[in-house]
C-alpha positions as a LaTeX table, in Angstrom:
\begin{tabular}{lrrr}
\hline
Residue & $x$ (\AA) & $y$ (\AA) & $z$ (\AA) \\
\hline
Unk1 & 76.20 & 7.53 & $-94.34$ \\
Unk2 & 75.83 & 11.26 & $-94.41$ \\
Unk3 & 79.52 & 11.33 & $-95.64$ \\
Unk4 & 78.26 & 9.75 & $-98.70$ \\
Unk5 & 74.90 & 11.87 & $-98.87$ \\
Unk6 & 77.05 & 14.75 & $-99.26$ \\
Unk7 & 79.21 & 13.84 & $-101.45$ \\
Unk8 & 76.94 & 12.25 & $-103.67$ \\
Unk9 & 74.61 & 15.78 & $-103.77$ \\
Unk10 & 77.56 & 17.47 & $-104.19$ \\
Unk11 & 78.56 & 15.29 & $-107.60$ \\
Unk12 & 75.33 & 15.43 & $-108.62$ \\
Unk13 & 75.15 & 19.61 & $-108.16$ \\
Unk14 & 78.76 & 19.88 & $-109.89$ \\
Unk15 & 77.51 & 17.87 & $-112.44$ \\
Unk16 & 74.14 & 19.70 & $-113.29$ \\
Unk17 & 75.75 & 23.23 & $-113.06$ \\
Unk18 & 78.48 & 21.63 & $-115.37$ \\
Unk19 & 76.43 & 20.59 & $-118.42$ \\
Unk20 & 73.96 & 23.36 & $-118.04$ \\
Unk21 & 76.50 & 26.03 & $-118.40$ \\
Unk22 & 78.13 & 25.01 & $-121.37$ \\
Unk23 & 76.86 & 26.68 & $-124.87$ \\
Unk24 & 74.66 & 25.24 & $-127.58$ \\
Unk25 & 76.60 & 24.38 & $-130.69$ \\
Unk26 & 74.26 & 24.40 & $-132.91$ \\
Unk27 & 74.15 & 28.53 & $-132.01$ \\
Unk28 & 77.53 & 28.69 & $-132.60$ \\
Unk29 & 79.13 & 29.85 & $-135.90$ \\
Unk30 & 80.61 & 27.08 & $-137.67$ \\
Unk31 & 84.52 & 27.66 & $-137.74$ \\
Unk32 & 86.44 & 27.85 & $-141.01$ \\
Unk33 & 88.62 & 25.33 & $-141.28$ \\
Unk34 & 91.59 & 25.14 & $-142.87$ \\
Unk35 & 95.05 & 26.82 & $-143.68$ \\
Unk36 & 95.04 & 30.88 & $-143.28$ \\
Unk37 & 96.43 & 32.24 & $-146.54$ \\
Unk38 & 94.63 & 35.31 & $-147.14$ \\
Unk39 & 94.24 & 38.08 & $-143.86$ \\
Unk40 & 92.38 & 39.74 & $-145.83$ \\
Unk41 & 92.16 & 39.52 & $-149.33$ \\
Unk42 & 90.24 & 42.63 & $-151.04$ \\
Unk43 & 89.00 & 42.51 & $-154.69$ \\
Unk44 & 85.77 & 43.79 & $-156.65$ \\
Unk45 & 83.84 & 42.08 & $-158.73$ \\
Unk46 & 82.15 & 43.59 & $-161.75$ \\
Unk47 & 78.45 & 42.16 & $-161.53$ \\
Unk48 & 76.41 & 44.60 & $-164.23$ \\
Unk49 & 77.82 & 44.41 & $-167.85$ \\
Unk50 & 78.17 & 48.31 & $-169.31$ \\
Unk51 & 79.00 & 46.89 & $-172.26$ \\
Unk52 & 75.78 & 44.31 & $-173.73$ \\
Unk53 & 78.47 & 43.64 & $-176.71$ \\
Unk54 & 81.14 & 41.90 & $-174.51$ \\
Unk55 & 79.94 & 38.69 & $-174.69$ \\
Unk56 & 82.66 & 37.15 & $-172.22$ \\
Unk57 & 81.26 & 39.47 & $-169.28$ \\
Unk58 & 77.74 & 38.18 & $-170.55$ \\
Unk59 & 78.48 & 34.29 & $-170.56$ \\
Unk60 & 80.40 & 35.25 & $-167.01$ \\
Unk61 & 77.35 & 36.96 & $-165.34$ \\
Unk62 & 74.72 & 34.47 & $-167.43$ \\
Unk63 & 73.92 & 32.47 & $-164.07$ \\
Unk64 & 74.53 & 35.36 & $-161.65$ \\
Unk65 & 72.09 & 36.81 & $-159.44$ \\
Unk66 & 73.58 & 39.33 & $-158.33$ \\
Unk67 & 70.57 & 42.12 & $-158.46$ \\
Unk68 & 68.74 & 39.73 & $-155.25$ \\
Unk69 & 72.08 & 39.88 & $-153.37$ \\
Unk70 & 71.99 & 43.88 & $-153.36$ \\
Unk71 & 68.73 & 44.22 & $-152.57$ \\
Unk72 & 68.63 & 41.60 & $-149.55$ \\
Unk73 & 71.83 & 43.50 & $-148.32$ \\
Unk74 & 70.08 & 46.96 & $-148.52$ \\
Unk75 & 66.88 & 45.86 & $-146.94$ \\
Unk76 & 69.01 & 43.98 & $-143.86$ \\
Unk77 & 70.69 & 47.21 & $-143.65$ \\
Unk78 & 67.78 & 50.15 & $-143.93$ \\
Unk79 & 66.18 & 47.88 & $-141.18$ \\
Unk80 & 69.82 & 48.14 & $-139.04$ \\
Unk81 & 70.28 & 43.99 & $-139.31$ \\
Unk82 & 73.71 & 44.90 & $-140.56$ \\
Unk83 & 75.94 & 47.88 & $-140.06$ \\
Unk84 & 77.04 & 50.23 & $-142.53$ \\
Unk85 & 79.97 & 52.13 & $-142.38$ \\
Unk86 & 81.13 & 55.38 & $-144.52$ \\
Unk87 & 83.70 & 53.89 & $-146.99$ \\
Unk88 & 85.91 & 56.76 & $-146.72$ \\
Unk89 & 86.13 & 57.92 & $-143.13$ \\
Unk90 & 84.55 & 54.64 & $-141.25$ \\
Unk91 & 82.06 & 56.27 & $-139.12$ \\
Unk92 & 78.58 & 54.51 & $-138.51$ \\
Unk93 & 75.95 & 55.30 & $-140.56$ \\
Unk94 & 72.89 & 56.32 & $-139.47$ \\
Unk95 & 69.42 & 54.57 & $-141.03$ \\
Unk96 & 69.04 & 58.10 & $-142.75$ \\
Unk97 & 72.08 & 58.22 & $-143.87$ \\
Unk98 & 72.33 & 55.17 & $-145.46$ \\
Unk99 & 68.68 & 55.67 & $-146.99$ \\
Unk100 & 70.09 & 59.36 & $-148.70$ \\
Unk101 & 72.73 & 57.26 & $-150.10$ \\
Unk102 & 70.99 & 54.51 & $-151.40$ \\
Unk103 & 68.03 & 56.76 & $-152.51$ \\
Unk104 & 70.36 & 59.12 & $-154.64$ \\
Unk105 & 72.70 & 57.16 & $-155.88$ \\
Unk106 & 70.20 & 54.34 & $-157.09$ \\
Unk107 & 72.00 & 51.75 & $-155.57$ \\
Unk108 & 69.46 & 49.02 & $-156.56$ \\
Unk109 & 69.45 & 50.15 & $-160.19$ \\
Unk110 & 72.55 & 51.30 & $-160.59$ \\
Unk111 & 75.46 & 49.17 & $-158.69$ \\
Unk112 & 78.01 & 47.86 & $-161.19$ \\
Unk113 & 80.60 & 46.44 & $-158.79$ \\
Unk114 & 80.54 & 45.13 & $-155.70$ \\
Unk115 & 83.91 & 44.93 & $-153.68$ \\
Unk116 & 84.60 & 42.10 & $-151.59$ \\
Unk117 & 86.74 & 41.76 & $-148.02$ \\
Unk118 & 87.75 & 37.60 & $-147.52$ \\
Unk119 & 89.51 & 35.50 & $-145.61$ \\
Unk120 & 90.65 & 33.05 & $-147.49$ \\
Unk121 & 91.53 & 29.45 & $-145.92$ \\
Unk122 & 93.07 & 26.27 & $-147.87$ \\
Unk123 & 92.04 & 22.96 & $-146.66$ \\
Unk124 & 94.28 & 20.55 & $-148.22$ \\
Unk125 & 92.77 & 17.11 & $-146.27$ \\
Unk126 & 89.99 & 18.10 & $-148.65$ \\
Unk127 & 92.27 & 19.98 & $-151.10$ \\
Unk128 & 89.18 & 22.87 & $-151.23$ \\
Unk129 & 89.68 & 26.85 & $-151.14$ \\
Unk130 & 87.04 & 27.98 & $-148.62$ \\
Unk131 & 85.99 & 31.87 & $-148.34$ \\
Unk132 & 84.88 & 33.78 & $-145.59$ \\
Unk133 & 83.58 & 37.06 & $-146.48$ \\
Unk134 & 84.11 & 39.86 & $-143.99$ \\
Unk135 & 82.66 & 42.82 & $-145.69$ \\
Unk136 & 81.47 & 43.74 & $-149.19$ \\
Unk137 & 80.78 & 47.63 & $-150.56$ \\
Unk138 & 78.56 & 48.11 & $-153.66$ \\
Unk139 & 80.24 & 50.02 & $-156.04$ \\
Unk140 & 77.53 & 52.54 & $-158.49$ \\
Unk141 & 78.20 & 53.30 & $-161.86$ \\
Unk142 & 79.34 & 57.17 & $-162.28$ \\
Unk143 & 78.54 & 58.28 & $-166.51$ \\
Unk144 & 79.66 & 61.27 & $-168.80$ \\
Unk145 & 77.61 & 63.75 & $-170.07$ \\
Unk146 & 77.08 & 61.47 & $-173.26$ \\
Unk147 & 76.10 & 58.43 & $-171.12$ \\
Unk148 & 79.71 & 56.69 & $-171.09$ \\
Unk149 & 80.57 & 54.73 & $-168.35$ \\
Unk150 & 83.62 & 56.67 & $-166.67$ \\
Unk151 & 83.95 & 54.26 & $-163.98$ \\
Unk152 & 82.09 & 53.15 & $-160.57$ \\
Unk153 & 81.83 & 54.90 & $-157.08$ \\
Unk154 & 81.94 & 53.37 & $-154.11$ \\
Unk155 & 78.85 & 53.48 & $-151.41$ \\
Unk156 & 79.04 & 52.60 & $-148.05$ \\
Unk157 & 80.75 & 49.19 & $-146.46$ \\
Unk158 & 78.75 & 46.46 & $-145.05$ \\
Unk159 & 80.24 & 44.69 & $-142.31$ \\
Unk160 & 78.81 & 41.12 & $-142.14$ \\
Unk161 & 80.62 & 40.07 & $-138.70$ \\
Unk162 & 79.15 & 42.94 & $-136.56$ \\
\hline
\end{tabular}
């Protein structure tokens, strides 16, 4: 009899500490599934027309609301919810760092591009193209002396997996 009291406590322990130490999935992240094809794929995006005549850009950016993504990305990082890094060297930025940059280079007003880092995965039971983006870097638009658009500077890079 205490043969089977002990082994019974001892199934019921190895079962407790079994189930209680295994994680929540709902707090995991979801995994993208799929075929890798793209390790990463880099490309920008132009998401503020210079031009108001180019009425392709226009009917491209017509649904596009691009102006709340920039800003929700700047406040999550000014608060440090998502790291910034120095697009040329890599190094950290600081919270006053990134708020000089932002500050004097207008970033809300003035971004024109916005450069994206992806992982790109083909699912072909469902035949769909799913992205992951890894990081993104706002691009600002740089101008002449006469106000011409002479092309777009980059900012700092967000990294959306740290």
């Amino acid at each position: 009899m205490k043969k089977f009291y002990y082994t019974s406590t001892a199934l019921i322990i190895s079962g407790l500490f079994l189930f209680s130490c295994q994680s929540k999935p709902e707090n995991s992240p979801a995994k993208t599934k799929g075929e890798l094809i793209a390790d990463p794929i880099t490309y920008e995006v132009i998401v503020k027309n210079p031009n108001p005549d180019d009425e392709w850009l226009n009917e491209c950016l017509e649904n596009t609301n691009s102006s709340y993504l920039i800003e929700q990305v700047l406040k999550e990082v000014q608060v440090g919810n998502l790291k910034a890094y120095d697009y040329y060297d890599n190094h950290e930025l600081s919270i006053s760092e990134i708020e000089q940059i932002i500050t004097e280079n207008d970033l809300n007003g003035r971004t024109g591009k916005i450069q994206f880092e992806e992982n790109w995965y083909w699912d072909k039971n469902q035949l769909q193209l799913k992205k992951e983006v890894k990081k993104l870097m706002f691009g600002f638009e740089i101008f002449d002396t006469t106000g011409k658009l002479r092309g777009y500077k980059a900012s700092f890079v967000v990294d959306l997996q740290k």
